Amino acid sequence: MIANEKMLGKERRQFIVDTLRSSTEPLTGRALGEMTNVTRQVIVSDITLLKAKNEPIIATSQGYIYLDVQMIRTGEGIKL
């Protein structure tokens, strides 16, 4: 992506899902916004849309986490 170029909706939401899935720690809306060159509020809206599509994303006081069902079953991954 070119510096300071905003990532468009569908592409940005897929980036958010991929980034949260691969992250070992919570990511803030601000951090995700900086990665995609949009505001924190745009990220909040994107997270709302993703959750409406049944993506298992939760908000914590440290940031957003993607809940992987396999991680829950095995007890691995992020400690809440």
PDB file of N, CA, C and O in Angstrom, residues 14-67:
ATOM      1  N   GLN A  14     -11.088  -7.327   5.651  1.00  0.00           N
ATOM      2  CA  GLN A  14     -10.362  -8.594   5.541  1.00  0.00           C
ATOM      3  C   GLN A  14      -8.986  -8.467   6.198  1.00  0.00           C
ATOM      4  O   GLN A  14      -8.530  -9.395   6.875  1.00  0.00           O
ATOM      5  N   PHE A  15      -8.344  -7.324   6.026  1.00  0.00           N
ATOM      6  CA  PHE A  15      -7.050  -7.074   6.668  1.00  0.00           C
ATOM      7  C   PHE A  15      -7.191  -7.129   8.185  1.00  0.00           C
ATOM      8  O   PHE A  15      -6.355  -7.723   8.876  1.00  0.00           O
ATOM      9  N   ILE A  16      -8.261  -6.535   8.712  1.00  0.00           N
ATOM     10  CA  ILE A  16      -8.498  -6.546  10.164  1.00  0.00           C
ATOM     11  C   ILE A  16      -8.643  -7.981  10.663  1.00  0.00           C
ATOM     12  O   ILE A  16      -8.004  -8.370  11.648  1.00  0.00           O
ATOM     13  N   VAL A  17      -9.459  -8.774   9.990  1.00  0.00           N
ATOM     14  CA  VAL A  17      -9.651 -10.172  10.389  1.00  0.00           C
ATOM     15  C   VAL A  17      -8.326 -10.929  10.339  1.00  0.00           C
ATOM     16  O   VAL A  17      -7.948 -11.611  11.306  1.00  0.00           O
ATOM     17  N   ASP A  18      -7.595 -10.811   9.244  1.00  0.00           N
ATOM     18  CA  ASP A  18      -6.322 -11.518   9.093  1.00  0.00           C
ATOM     19  C   ASP A  18      -5.315 -11.087  10.159  1.00  0.00           C
ATOM     20  O   ASP A  18      -4.604 -11.915  10.734  1.00  0.00           O
ATOM     21  N   THR A  19      -5.271  -9.786  10.419  1.00  0.00           N
ATOM     22  CA  THR A  19      -4.324  -9.257  11.399  1.00  0.00           C
ATOM     23  C   THR A  19      -4.678  -9.723  12.807  1.00  0.00           C
ATOM     24  O   THR A  19      -3.800 -10.145  13.567  1.00  0.00           O
ATOM     25  N   LEU A  20      -5.956  -9.653  13.160  1.00  0.00           N
ATOM     26  CA  LEU A  20      -6.370 -10.103  14.497  1.00  0.00           C
ATOM     27  C   LEU A  20      -6.162 -11.613  14.656  1.00  0.00           C
ATOM     28  O   LEU A  20      -5.750 -12.063  15.725  1.00  0.00           O
ATOM     29  N   ARG A  21      -6.434 -12.375  13.625  1.00  0.00           N
ATOM     30  CA  ARG A  21      -6.229 -13.834  13.696  1.00  0.00           C
ATOM     31  C   ARG A  21      -4.773 -14.183  13.965  1.00  0.00           C
ATOM     32  O   ARG A  21      -4.483 -15.140  14.685  1.00  0.00           O
ATOM     33  N   SER A  22      -3.871 -13.449  13.368  1.00  0.00           N
ATOM     34  CA  SER A  22      -2.447 -13.782  13.491  1.00  0.00           C
ATOM     35  C   SER A  22      -1.769 -13.118  14.690  1.00  0.00           C
ATOM     36  O   SER A  22      -0.633 -13.452  15.013  1.00  0.00           O
ATOM     37  N   SER A  23      -2.464 -12.223  15.351  1.00  0.00           N
ATOM     38  CA  SER A  23      -1.862 -11.507  16.475  1.00  0.00           C
ATOM     39  C   SER A  23      -1.882 -12.351  17.745  1.00  0.00           C
ATOM     40  O   SER A  23      -2.852 -13.044  18.036  1.00  0.00           O
ATOM     41  N   THR A  24      -0.806 -12.273  18.492  1.00  0.00           N
ATOM     42  CA  THR A  24      -0.727 -12.979  19.773  1.00  0.00           C
ATOM     43  C   THR A  24      -1.107 -12.082  20.944  1.00  0.00           C
ATOM     44  O   THR A  24      -1.076 -12.517  22.083  1.00  0.00           O
ATOM     45  N   GLU A  25      -1.449 -10.842  20.639  1.00  0.00           N
ATOM     46  CA  GLU A  25      -1.878  -9.902  21.679  1.00  0.00           C
ATOM     47  C   GLU A  25      -3.002  -9.025  21.141  1.00  0.00           C
ATOM     48  O   GLU A  25      -3.175  -8.900  19.923  1.00  0.00           O
ATOM     49  N   PRO A  26      -3.792  -8.434  22.028  1.00  0.00           N
ATOM     50  CA  PRO A  26      -4.880  -7.556  21.569  1.00  0.00           C
ATOM     51  C   PRO A  26      -4.341  -6.371  20.772  1.00  0.00           C
ATOM     52  O   PRO A  26      -3.237  -5.880  21.042  1.00  0.00           O
ATOM     53  N   LEU A  27      -5.110  -5.921  19.798  1.00  0.00           N
ATOM     54  CA  LEU A  27      -4.744  -4.755  18.992  1.00  0.00           C
ATOM     55  C   LEU A  27      -5.793  -3.665  19.190  1.00  0.00           C
ATOM     56  O   LEU A  27      -6.990  -3.937  19.100  1.00  0.00           O
ATOM     57  N   THR A  28      -5.346  -2.467  19.424  1.00  0.00           N
ATOM     58  CA  THR A  28      -6.276  -1.358  19.630  1.00  0.00           C
ATOM     59  C   THR A  28      -6.834  -0.861  18.303  1.00  0.00           C
ATOM     60  O   THR A  28      -6.234  -1.075  17.243  1.00  0.00           O
ATOM     61  N   GLY A  29      -7.961  -0.182  18.402  1.00  0.00           N
ATOM     62  CA  GLY A  29      -8.548   0.442  17.225  1.00  0.00           C
ATOM     63  C   GLY A  29      -7.606   1.463  16.624  1.00  0.00           C
ATOM     64  O   GLY A  29      -7.507   1.593  15.401  1.00  0.00           O
ATOM     65  N   ARG A  30      -6.902   2.165  17.491  1.00  0.00           N
ATOM     66  CA  ARG A  30      -5.938   3.164  17.014  1.00  0.00           C
ATOM     67  C   ARG A  30      -4.823   2.505  16.200  1.00  0.00           C
ATOM     68  O   ARG A  30      -4.457   2.986  15.122  1.00  0.00           O
ATOM     69  N   ALA A  31      -4.287   1.388  16.716  1.00  0.00           N
ATOM     70  CA  ALA A  31      -3.212   0.686  16.004  1.00  0.00           C
ATOM     71  C   ALA A  31      -3.703   0.170  14.651  1.00  0.00           C
ATOM     72  O   ALA A  31      -3.016   0.320  13.636  1.00  0.00           O
ATOM     73  N   LEU A  32      -4.897  -0.427  14.640  1.00  0.00           N
ATOM     74  CA  LEU A  32      -5.463  -0.918  13.377  1.00  0.00           C
ATOM     75  C   LEU A  32      -5.722   0.239  12.411  1.00  0.00           C
ATOM     76  O   LEU A  32      -5.510   0.111  11.203  1.00  0.00           O
ATOM     77  N   GLY A  33      -6.162   1.375  12.944  1.00  0.00           N
ATOM     78  CA  GLY A  33      -6.382   2.555  12.120  1.00  0.00           C
ATOM     79  C   GLY A  33      -5.101   3.064  11.489  1.00  0.00           C
ATOM     80  O   GLY A  33      -5.073   3.434  10.312  1.00  0.00           O
ATOM     81  N   GLU A  34      -4.029   3.054  12.275  1.00  0.00           N
ATOM     82  CA  GLU A  34      -2.732   3.495  11.742  1.00  0.00           C
ATOM     83  C   GLU A  34      -2.238   2.552  10.644  1.00  0.00           C
ATOM     84  O   GLU A  34      -1.655   2.995   9.655  1.00  0.00           O
ATOM     85  N   MET A  35      -2.494   1.259  10.807  1.00  0.00           N
ATOM     86  CA  MET A  35      -2.074   0.277   9.799  1.00  0.00           C
ATOM     87  C   MET A  35      -2.822   0.454   8.479  1.00  0.00           C
ATOM     88  O   MET A  35      -2.290   0.125   7.416  1.00  0.00           O
ATOM     89  N   THR A  36      -4.062   0.923   8.558  1.00  0.00           N
ATOM     90  CA  THR A  36      -4.909   1.024   7.361  1.00  0.00           C
ATOM     91  C   THR A  36      -5.154   2.471   6.920  1.00  0.00           C
ATOM     92  O   THR A  36      -5.887   2.709   5.967  1.00  0.00           O
ATOM     93  N   ASN A  37      -4.551   3.412   7.634  1.00  0.00           N
ATOM     94  CA  ASN A  37      -4.667   4.844   7.316  1.00  0.00           C
ATOM     95  C   ASN A  37      -6.099   5.368   7.394  1.00  0.00           C
ATOM     96  O   ASN A  37      -6.540   6.146   6.548  1.00  0.00           O
ATOM     97  N   VAL A  38      -6.829   4.901   8.404  1.00  0.00           N
ATOM     98  CA  VAL A  38      -8.171   5.422   8.670  1.00  0.00           C
ATOM     99  C   VAL A  38      -8.252   5.759  10.158  1.00  0.00           C
ATOM    100  O   VAL A  38      -7.365   5.435  10.934  1.00  0.00           O
ATOM    101  N   THR A  39      -9.346   6.389  10.558  1.00  0.00           N
ATOM    102  CA  THR A  39      -9.501   6.769  11.958  1.00  0.00           C
ATOM    103  C   THR A  39      -9.923   5.568  12.808  1.00  0.00           C
ATOM    104  O   THR A  39     -10.410   4.559  12.301  1.00  0.00           O
ATOM    105  N   ARG A  40      -9.763   5.717  14.105  1.00  0.00           N
ATOM    106  CA  ARG A  40     -10.196   4.699  15.051  1.00  0.00           C
ATOM    107  C   ARG A  40     -11.692   4.443  14.902  1.00  0.00           C
ATOM    108  O   ARG A  40     -12.153   3.299  14.985  1.00  0.00           O
ATOM    109  N   GLN A  41     -12.463   5.506  14.662  1.00  0.00           N
ATOM    110  CA  GLN A  41     -13.911   5.349  14.538  1.00  0.00           C
ATOM    111  C   GLN A  41     -14.286   4.501  13.324  1.00  0.00           C
ATOM    112  O   GLN A  41     -15.248   3.729  13.379  1.00  0.00           O
ATOM    113  N   VAL A  42     -13.555   4.603  12.247  1.00  0.00           N
ATOM    114  CA  VAL A  42     -13.802   3.740  11.080  1.00  0.00           C
ATOM    115  C   VAL A  42     -13.556   2.284  11.470  1.00  0.00           C
ATOM    116  O   VAL A  42     -14.339   1.391  11.098  1.00  0.00           O
ATOM    117  N   ILE A  43     -12.507   2.039  12.245  1.00  0.00           N
ATOM    118  CA  ILE A  43     -12.210   0.679  12.707  1.00  0.00           C
ATOM    119  C   ILE A  43     -13.340   0.167  13.593  1.00  0.00           C
ATOM    120  O   ILE A  43     -13.780  -0.983  13.456  1.00  0.00           O
ATOM    121  N   VAL A  44     -13.850   1.008  14.493  1.00  0.00           N
ATOM    122  CA  VAL A  44     -14.964   0.616  15.355  1.00  0.00           C
ATOM    123  C   VAL A  44     -16.159   0.198  14.498  1.00  0.00           C
ATOM    124  O   VAL A  44     -16.796  -0.831  14.761  1.00  0.00           O
ATOM    125  N   SER A  45     -16.450   0.961  13.463  1.00  0.00           N
ATOM    126  CA  SER A  45     -17.555   0.621  12.548  1.00  0.00           C
ATOM    127  C   SER A  45     -17.290  -0.696  11.821  1.00  0.00           C
ATOM    128  O   SER A  45     -18.191  -1.526  11.668  1.00  0.00           O
ATOM    129  N   ASP A  46     -16.050  -0.877  11.380  1.00  0.00           N
ATOM    130  CA  ASP A  46     -15.688  -2.126  10.703  1.00  0.00           C
ATOM    131  C   ASP A  46     -15.846  -3.326  11.636  1.00  0.00           C
ATOM    132  O   ASP A  46     -16.360  -4.371  11.222  1.00  0.00           O
ATOM    133  N   ILE A  47     -15.417  -3.187  12.869  1.00  0.00           N
ATOM    134  CA  ILE A  47     -15.539  -4.278  13.844  1.00  0.00           C
ATOM    135  C   ILE A  47     -17.016  -4.613  14.052  1.00  0.00           C
ATOM    136  O   ILE A  47     -17.393  -5.792  14.105  1.00  0.00           O
ATOM    137  N   THR A  48     -17.861  -3.593  14.129  1.00  0.00           N
ATOM    138  CA  THR A  48     -19.309  -3.813  14.278  1.00  0.00           C
ATOM    139  C   THR A  48     -19.849  -4.607  13.095  1.00  0.00           C
ATOM    140  O   THR A  48     -20.628  -5.559  13.273  1.00  0.00           O
ATOM    141  N   LEU A  49     -19.454  -4.248  11.885  1.00  0.00           N
ATOM    142  CA  LEU A  49     -19.892  -4.984  10.691  1.00  0.00           C
ATOM    143  C   LEU A  49     -19.381  -6.418  10.699  1.00  0.00           C
ATOM    144  O   LEU A  49     -20.124  -7.355  10.362  1.00  0.00           O
ATOM    145  N   LEU A  50     -18.131  -6.605  11.096  1.00  0.00           N
ATOM    146  CA  LEU A  50     -17.562  -7.950  11.141  1.00  0.00           C
ATOM    147  C   LEU A  50     -18.270  -8.817  12.174  1.00  0.00           C
ATOM    148  O   LEU A  50     -18.551  -9.998  11.920  1.00  0.00           O
ATOM    149  N   LYS A  51     -18.571  -8.237  13.330  1.00  0.00           N
ATOM    150  CA  LYS A  51     -19.282  -8.991  14.365  1.00  0.00           C
ATOM    151  C   LYS A  51     -20.694  -9.355  13.899  1.00  0.00           C
ATOM    152  O   LYS A  51     -21.194 -10.440  14.202  1.00  0.00           O
ATOM    153  N   ALA A  52     -21.325  -8.472  13.133  1.00  0.00           N
ATOM    154  CA  ALA A  52     -22.655  -8.753  12.580  1.00  0.00           C
ATOM    155  C   ALA A  52     -22.602  -9.913  11.588  1.00  0.00           C
ATOM    156  O   ALA A  52     -23.600 -10.599  11.367  1.00  0.00           O
ATOM    157  N   LYS A  53     -21.432 -10.138  10.990  1.00  0.00           N
ATOM    158  CA  LYS A  53     -21.237 -11.264  10.069  1.00  0.00           C
ATOM    159  C   LYS A  53     -20.675 -12.483  10.807  1.00  0.00           C
ATOM    160  O   LYS A  53     -20.104 -13.375  10.195  1.00  0.00           O
ATOM    161  N   ASN A  54     -20.825 -12.475  12.135  1.00  0.00           N
ATOM    162  CA  ASN A  54     -20.443 -13.599  12.999  1.00  0.00           C
ATOM    163  C   ASN A  54     -18.946 -13.868  13.093  1.00  0.00           C
ATOM    164  O   ASN A  54     -18.541 -14.994  13.382  1.00  0.00           O
ATOM    165  N   GLU A  55     -18.129 -12.848  12.861  1.00  0.00           N
ATOM    166  CA  GLU A  55     -16.700 -13.000  13.126  1.00  0.00           C
ATOM    167  C   GLU A  55     -16.530 -12.936  14.646  1.00  0.00           C
ATOM    168  O   GLU A  55     -17.057 -12.026  15.289  1.00  0.00           O
ATOM    169  N   PRO A  56     -15.822 -13.894  15.248  1.00  0.00           N
ATOM    170  CA  PRO A  56     -15.694 -13.941  16.709  1.00  0.00           C
ATOM    171  C   PRO A  56     -14.657 -12.962  17.254  1.00  0.00           C
ATOM    172  O   PRO A  56     -13.608 -13.345  17.773  1.00  0.00           O
ATOM    173  N   ILE A  57     -14.969 -11.687  17.132  1.00  0.00           N
ATOM    174  CA  ILE A  57     -14.076 -10.629  17.615  1.00  0.00           C
ATOM    175  C   ILE A  57     -14.659 -10.074  18.900  1.00  0.00           C
ATOM    176  O   ILE A  57     -15.854  -9.786  18.968  1.00  0.00           O
ATOM    177  N   ILE A  58     -13.804  -9.937  19.905  1.00  0.00           N
ATOM    178  CA  ILE A  58     -14.262  -9.324  21.149  1.00  0.00           C
ATOM    179  C   ILE A  58     -13.384  -8.113  21.456  1.00  0.00           C
ATOM    180  O   ILE A  58     -12.228  -8.049  21.059  1.00  0.00           O
ATOM    181  N   ALA A  59     -13.978  -7.171  22.158  1.00  0.00           N
ATOM    182  CA  ALA A  59     -13.252  -5.982  22.586  1.00  0.00           C
ATOM    183  C   ALA A  59     -12.882  -6.161  24.050  1.00  0.00           C
ATOM    184  O   ALA A  59     -13.719  -6.548  24.866  1.00  0.00           O
ATOM    185  N   THR A  60     -11.630  -5.898  24.370  1.00  0.00           N
ATOM    186  CA  THR A  60     -11.167  -5.928  25.751  1.00  0.00           C
ATOM    187  C   THR A  60     -10.619  -4.548  26.082  1.00  0.00           C
ATOM    188  O   THR A  60     -10.499  -3.682  25.196  1.00  0.00           O
ATOM    189  N   SER A  61     -10.257  -4.352  27.321  1.00  0.00           N
ATOM    190  CA  SER A  61      -9.682  -3.056  27.706  1.00  0.00           C
ATOM    191  C   SER A  61      -8.311  -2.840  27.063  1.00  0.00           C
ATOM    192  O   SER A  61      -7.837  -1.717  26.979  1.00  0.00           O
ATOM    193  N   GLN A  62      -7.680  -3.911  26.573  1.00  0.00           N
ATOM    194  CA  GLN A  62      -6.378  -3.797  25.903  1.00  0.00           C
ATOM    195  C   GLN A  62      -6.485  -3.713  24.381  1.00  0.00           C
ATOM    196  O   GLN A  62      -5.508  -3.409  23.717  1.00  0.00           O
ATOM    197  N   GLY A  63      -7.661  -4.017  23.833  1.00  0.00           N
ATOM    198  CA  GLY A  63      -7.825  -3.973  22.385  1.00  0.00           C
ATOM    199  C   GLY A  63      -8.705  -5.110  21.900  1.00  0.00           C
ATOM    200  O   GLY A  63      -9.346  -5.812  22.682  1.00  0.00           O
ATOM    201  N   TYR A  64      -8.715  -5.302  20.590  1.00  0.00           N
ATOM    202  CA  TYR A  64      -9.549  -6.326  19.962  1.00  0.00           C
ATOM    203  C   TYR A  64      -8.808  -7.656  19.873  1.00  0.00           C
ATOM    204  O   TYR A  64      -7.600  -7.703  19.650  1.00  0.00           O
ATOM    205  N   ILE A  65      -9.581  -8.741  20.029  1.00  0.00           N
ATOM    206  CA  ILE A  65      -9.048 -10.099  19.953  1.00  0.00           C
ATOM    207  C   ILE A  65      -9.960 -10.907  19.044  1.00  0.00           C
ATOM    208  O   ILE A  65     -11.177 -10.798  19.118  1.00  0.00           O
ATOM    209  N   TYR A  66      -9.352 -11.752  18.222  1.00  0.00           N
ATOM    210  CA  TYR A  66     -10.102 -12.700  17.409  1.00  0.00           C
ATOM    211  C   TYR A  66     -10.097 -14.024  18.145  1.00  0.00           C
ATOM    212  O   TYR A  66      -9.045 -14.587  18.429  1.00  0.00           O
ATOM    213  N   LEU A  67     -11.280 -14.525  18.503  1.00  0.00           N
ATOM    214  CA  LEU A  67     -11.383 -15.785  19.231  1.00  0.00           C
ATOM    215  C   LEU A  67     -11.379 -16.945  18.261  1.00  0.00           C
ATOM    216  O   LEU A  67     -12.338 -17.141  17.516  1.00  0.00           O
TER     217      LEU A  67
END
